[in-house]
GROMACS .gro file of C-alpha atoms in nm:
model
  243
    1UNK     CA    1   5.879   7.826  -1.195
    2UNK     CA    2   6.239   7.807  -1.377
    3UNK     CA    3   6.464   8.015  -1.299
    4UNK     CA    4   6.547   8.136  -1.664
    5UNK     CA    5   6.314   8.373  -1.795
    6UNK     CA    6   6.098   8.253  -2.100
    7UNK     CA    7   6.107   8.407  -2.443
    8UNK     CA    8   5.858   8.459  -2.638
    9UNK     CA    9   5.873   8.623  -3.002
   10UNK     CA   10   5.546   8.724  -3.111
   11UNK     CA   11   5.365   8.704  -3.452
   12UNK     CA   12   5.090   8.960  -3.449
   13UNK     CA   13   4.882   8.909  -3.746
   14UNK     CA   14   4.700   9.174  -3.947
   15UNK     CA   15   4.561   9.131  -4.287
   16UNK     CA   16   4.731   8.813  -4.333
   17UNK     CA   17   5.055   8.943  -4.289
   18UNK     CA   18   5.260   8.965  -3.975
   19UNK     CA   19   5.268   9.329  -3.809
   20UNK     CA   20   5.420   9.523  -3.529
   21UNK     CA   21   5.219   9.791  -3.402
   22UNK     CA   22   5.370  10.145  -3.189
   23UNK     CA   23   5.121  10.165  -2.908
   24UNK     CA   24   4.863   9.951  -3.049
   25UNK     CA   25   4.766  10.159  -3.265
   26UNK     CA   26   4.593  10.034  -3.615
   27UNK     CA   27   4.811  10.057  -3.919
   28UNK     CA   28   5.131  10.210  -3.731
   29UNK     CA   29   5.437  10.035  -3.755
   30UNK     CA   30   5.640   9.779  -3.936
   31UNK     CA   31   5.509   9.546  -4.181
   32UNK     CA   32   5.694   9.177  -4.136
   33UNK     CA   33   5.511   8.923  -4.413
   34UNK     CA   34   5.390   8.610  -4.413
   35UNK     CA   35   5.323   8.496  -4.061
   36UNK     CA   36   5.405   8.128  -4.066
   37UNK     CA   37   5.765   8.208  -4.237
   38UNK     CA   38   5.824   8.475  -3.962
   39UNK     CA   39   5.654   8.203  -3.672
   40UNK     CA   40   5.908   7.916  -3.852
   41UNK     CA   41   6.228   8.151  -3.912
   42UNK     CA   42   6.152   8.204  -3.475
   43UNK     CA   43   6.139   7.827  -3.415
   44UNK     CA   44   6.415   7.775  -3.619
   45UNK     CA   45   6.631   8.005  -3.420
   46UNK     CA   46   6.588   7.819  -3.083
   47UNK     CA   47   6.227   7.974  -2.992
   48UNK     CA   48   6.083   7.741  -2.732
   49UNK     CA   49   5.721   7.985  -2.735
   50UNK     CA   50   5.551   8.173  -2.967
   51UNK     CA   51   5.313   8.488  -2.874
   52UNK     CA   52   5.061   8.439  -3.128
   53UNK     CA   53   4.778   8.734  -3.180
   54UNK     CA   54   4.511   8.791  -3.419
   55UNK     CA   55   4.486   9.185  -3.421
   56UNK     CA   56   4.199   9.190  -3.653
   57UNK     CA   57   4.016   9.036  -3.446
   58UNK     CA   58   4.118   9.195  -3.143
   59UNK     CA   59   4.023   9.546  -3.316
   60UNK     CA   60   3.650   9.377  -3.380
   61UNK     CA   61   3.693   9.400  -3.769
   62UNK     CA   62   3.747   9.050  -3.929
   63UNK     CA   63   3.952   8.743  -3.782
   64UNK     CA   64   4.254   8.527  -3.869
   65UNK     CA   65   4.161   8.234  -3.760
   66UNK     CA   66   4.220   7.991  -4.053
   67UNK     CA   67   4.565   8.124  -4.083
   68UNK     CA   68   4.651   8.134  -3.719
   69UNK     CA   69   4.512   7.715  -3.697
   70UNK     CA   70   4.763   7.700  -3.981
   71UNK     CA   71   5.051   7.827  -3.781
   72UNK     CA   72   5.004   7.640  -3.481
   73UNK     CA   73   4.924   7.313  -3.626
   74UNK     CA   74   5.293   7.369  -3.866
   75UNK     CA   75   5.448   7.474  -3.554
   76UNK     CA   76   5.662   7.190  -3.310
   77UNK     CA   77   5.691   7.488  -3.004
   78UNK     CA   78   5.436   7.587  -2.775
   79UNK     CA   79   5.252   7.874  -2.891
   80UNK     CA   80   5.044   8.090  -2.667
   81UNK     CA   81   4.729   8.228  -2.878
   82UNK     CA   82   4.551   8.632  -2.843
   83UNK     CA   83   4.334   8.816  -3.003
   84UNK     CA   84   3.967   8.870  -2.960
   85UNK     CA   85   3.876   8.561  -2.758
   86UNK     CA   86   3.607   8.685  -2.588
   87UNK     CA   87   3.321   8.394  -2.576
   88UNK     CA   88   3.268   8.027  -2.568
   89UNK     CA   89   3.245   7.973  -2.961
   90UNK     CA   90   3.595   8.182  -3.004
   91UNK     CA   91   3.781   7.992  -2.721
   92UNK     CA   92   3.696   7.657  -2.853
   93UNK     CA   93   3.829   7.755  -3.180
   94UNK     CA   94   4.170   7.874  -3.028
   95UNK     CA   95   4.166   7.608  -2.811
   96UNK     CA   96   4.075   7.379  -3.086
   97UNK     CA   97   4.369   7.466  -3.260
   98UNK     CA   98   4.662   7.259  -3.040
   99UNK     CA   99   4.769   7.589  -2.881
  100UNK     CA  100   4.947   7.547  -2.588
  101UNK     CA  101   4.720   7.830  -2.367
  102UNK     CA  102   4.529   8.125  -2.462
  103UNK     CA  103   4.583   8.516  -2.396
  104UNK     CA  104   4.234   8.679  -2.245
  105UNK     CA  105   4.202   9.035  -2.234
  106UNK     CA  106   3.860   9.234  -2.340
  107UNK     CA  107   3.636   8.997  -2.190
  108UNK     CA  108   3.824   8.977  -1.875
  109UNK     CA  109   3.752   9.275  -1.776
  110UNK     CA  110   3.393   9.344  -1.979
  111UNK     CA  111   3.259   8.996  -1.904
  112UNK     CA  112   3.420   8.844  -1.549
  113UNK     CA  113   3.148   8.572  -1.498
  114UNK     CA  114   3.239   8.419  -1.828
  115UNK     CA  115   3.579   8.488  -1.719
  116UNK     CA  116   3.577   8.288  -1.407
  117UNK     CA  117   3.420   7.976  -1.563
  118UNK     CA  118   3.619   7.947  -1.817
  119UNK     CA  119   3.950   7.965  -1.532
  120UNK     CA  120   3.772   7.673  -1.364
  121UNK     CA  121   3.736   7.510  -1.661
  122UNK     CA  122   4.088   7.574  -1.841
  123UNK     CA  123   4.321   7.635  -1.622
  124UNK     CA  124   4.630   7.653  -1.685
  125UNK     CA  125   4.501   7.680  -2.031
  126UNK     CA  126   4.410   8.021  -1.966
  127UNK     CA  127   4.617   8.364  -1.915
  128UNK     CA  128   4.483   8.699  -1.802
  129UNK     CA  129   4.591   8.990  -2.042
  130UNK     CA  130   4.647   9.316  -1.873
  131UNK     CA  131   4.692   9.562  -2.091
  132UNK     CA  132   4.766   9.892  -1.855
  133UNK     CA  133   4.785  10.252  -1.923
  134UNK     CA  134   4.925  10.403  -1.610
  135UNK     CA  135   4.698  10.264  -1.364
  136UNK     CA  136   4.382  10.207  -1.633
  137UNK     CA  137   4.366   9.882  -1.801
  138UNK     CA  138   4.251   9.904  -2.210
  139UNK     CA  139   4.055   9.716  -2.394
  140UNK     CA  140   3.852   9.622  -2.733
  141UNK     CA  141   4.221   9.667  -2.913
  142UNK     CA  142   4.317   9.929  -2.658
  143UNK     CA  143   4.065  10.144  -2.847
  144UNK     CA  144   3.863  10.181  -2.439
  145UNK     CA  145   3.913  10.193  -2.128
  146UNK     CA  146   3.881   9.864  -1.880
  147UNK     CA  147   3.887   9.960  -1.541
  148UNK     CA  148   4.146   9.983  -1.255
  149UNK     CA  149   4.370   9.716  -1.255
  150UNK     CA  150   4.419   9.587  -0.891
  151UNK     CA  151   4.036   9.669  -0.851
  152UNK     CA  152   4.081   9.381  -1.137
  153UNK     CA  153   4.344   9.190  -0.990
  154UNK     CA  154   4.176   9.131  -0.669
  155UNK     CA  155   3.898   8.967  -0.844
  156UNK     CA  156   4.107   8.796  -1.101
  157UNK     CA  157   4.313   8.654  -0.801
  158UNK     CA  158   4.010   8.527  -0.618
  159UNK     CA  159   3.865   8.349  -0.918
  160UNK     CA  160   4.210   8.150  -0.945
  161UNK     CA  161   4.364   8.308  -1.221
  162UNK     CA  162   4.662   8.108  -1.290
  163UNK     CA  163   4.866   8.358  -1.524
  164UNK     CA  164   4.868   8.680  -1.615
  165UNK     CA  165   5.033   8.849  -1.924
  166UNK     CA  166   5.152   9.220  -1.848
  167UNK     CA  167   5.157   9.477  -2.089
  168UNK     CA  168   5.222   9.866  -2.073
  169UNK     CA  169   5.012  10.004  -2.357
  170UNK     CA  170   5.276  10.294  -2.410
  171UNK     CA  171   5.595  10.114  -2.417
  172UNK     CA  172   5.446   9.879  -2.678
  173UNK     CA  173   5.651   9.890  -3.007
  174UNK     CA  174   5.843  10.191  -2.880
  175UNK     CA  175   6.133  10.017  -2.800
  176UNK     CA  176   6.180  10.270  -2.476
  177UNK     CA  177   6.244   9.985  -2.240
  178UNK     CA  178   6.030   9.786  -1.990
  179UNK     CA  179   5.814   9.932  -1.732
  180UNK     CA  180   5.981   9.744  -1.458
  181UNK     CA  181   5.808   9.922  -1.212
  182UNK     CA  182   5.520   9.781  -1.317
  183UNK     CA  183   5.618   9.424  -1.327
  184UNK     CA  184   5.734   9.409  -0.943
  185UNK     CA  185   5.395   9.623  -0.884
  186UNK     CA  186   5.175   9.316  -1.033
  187UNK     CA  187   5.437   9.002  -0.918
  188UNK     CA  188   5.449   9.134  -0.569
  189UNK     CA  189   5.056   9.152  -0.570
  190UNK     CA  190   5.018   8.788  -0.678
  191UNK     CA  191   5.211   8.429  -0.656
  192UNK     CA  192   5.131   8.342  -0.999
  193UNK     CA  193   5.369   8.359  -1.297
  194UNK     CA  194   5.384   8.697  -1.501
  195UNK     CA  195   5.457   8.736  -1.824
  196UNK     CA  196   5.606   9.079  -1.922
  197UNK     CA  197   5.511   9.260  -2.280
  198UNK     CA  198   5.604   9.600  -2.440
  199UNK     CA  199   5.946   9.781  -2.480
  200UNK     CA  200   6.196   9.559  -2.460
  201UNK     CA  201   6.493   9.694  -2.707
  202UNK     CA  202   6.819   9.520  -2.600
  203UNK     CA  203   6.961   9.237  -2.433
  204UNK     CA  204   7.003   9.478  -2.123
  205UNK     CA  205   6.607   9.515  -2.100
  206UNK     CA  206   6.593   9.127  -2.161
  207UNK     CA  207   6.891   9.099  -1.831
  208UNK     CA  208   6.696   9.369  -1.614
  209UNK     CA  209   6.325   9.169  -1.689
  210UNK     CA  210   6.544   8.812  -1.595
  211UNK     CA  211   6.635   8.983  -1.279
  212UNK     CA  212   6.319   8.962  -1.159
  213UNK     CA  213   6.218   8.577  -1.212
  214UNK     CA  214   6.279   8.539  -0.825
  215UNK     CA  215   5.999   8.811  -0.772
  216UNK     CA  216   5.715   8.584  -1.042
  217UNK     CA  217   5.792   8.692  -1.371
  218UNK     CA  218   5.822   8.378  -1.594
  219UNK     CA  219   5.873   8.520  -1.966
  220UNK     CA  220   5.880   8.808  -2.205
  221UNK     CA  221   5.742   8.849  -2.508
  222UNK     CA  222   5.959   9.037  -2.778
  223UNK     CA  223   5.827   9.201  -3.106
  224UNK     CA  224   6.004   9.482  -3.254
  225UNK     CA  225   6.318   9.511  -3.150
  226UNK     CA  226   6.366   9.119  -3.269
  227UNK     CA  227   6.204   9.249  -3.627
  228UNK     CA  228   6.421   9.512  -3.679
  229UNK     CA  229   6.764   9.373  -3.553
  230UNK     CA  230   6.807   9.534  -3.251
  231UNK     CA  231   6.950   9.171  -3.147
  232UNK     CA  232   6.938   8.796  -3.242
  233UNK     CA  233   6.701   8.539  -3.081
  234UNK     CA  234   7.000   8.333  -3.059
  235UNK     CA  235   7.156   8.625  -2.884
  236UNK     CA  236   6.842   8.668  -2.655
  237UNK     CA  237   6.836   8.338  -2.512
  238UNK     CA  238   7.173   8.314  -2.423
  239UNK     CA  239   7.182   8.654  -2.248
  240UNK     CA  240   6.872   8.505  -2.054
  241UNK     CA  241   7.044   8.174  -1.962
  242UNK     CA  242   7.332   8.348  -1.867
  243UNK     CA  243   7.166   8.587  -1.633
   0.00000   0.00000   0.00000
């Protein structure tokens, strides 16, 4: 694992038009436009990732999947793909599309038989959303709740999991800062790489999450506070390489 944390702007899609949501919650937050200029203007600036996420069909109502084949196959970065990928005929489309690996949340925790053979079949393909509220993971769009997480981690670990992407639900588009406690909880409970989601606001949240690449976490993905200014991705990656 490198020793400079990974960033990874994300492009969360909604109605065709890229979207930051407060808390996940449907129809809250900023409005952005059209996905593949926002996904470009990213790579453009030095963005070696992109978090790529179909909320529509994460929500259940409706998919984005033409569009989101679109932005990978314009794209020359590695893009990691969410949203609603919850059975054989929706992973081999978002796998179909070039993406580098693929984000699994809802069916990781509603359908872990599926979950396991697709690990063994993927691998490093595949990362393990965990979407937490408090102690509770969410799913279906963070509409439900999904169980305990390290009653889930403990069987995600045994199946081989090879990554897991860490989000807390309520920092999520705030832009209140990391839950750092819960990154160290989840790194220190596995040795694969985590990737940490929701709150950032600054390049000081961006230092405090790089402090912690010697404990597992690999990357970050950064939404809102790169949409509204808050600070450059230029700015971001050299704060990171610096740290």
């Amino acid at each position: 694992m490198s020793s400079t944390l990974e960033l990874l702007p994300a492009v969360d899609v909604a109605d065709g038009q890229a979207v930051q949501l407060v808390q996940g919650k449907a129809g809250s937050g900023g409005r952005y436009g059209d996905p593949l200029q926002a996904a470009l203007g990213w790579q453009r600036a030095g963005a070696e990732w992109i978090h790529l996420v179909d909320l529509d069909a994460a929500f259940g109502r409706g998919h984005n999947r033409d569009l989101l084949a679109e932005i990978v196959g314009r794209l020359d970065v590695r893009v990691e793909l969410s949203g609603g990928i919850r059975d054989d005929e929706s992973l081999a489309a978002a796998l179909a599309t070039g993406c580098t690996r693929v984000n699994i949340g809802t069916a990781a925790l509603e359908n872990p038989e599926w979950c396991a053979r697709i690990i063994a079949e993927h691998g490093e393909r595949i990362a393990i959303g965990l979407d937490v509220r408090g102690q509770t993971l969410a799913a279906r769009g963070w509409t439900r709740d999904g169980g305990d997480l390290m009653t889930t981690l403990e069987r995600l670990e045994a199946d081989g999991c090879p990554r897991y992407v860490v989000t807390d639900v309520t920092k999520d588009g705030t832009l209140q800062g990391p839950n750092l406690e819960l990154l160290r909880t989840v790194a220190r409970f596995t040795d694969k790489p985590v990737v940490a989601s929701g709150g950032i606001s600054s390049l000081e949240d961006l230092t405090a999450i790089a402090a912690l690449t010697g404990e597992g976490v690999e990357g970050a993905i950064m939404g809102t506070a790169l949409y509204e200014g808050a600070f450059t991705l230029e700015d971001a990656l050299k704060a990171v390489r610096a740290a």
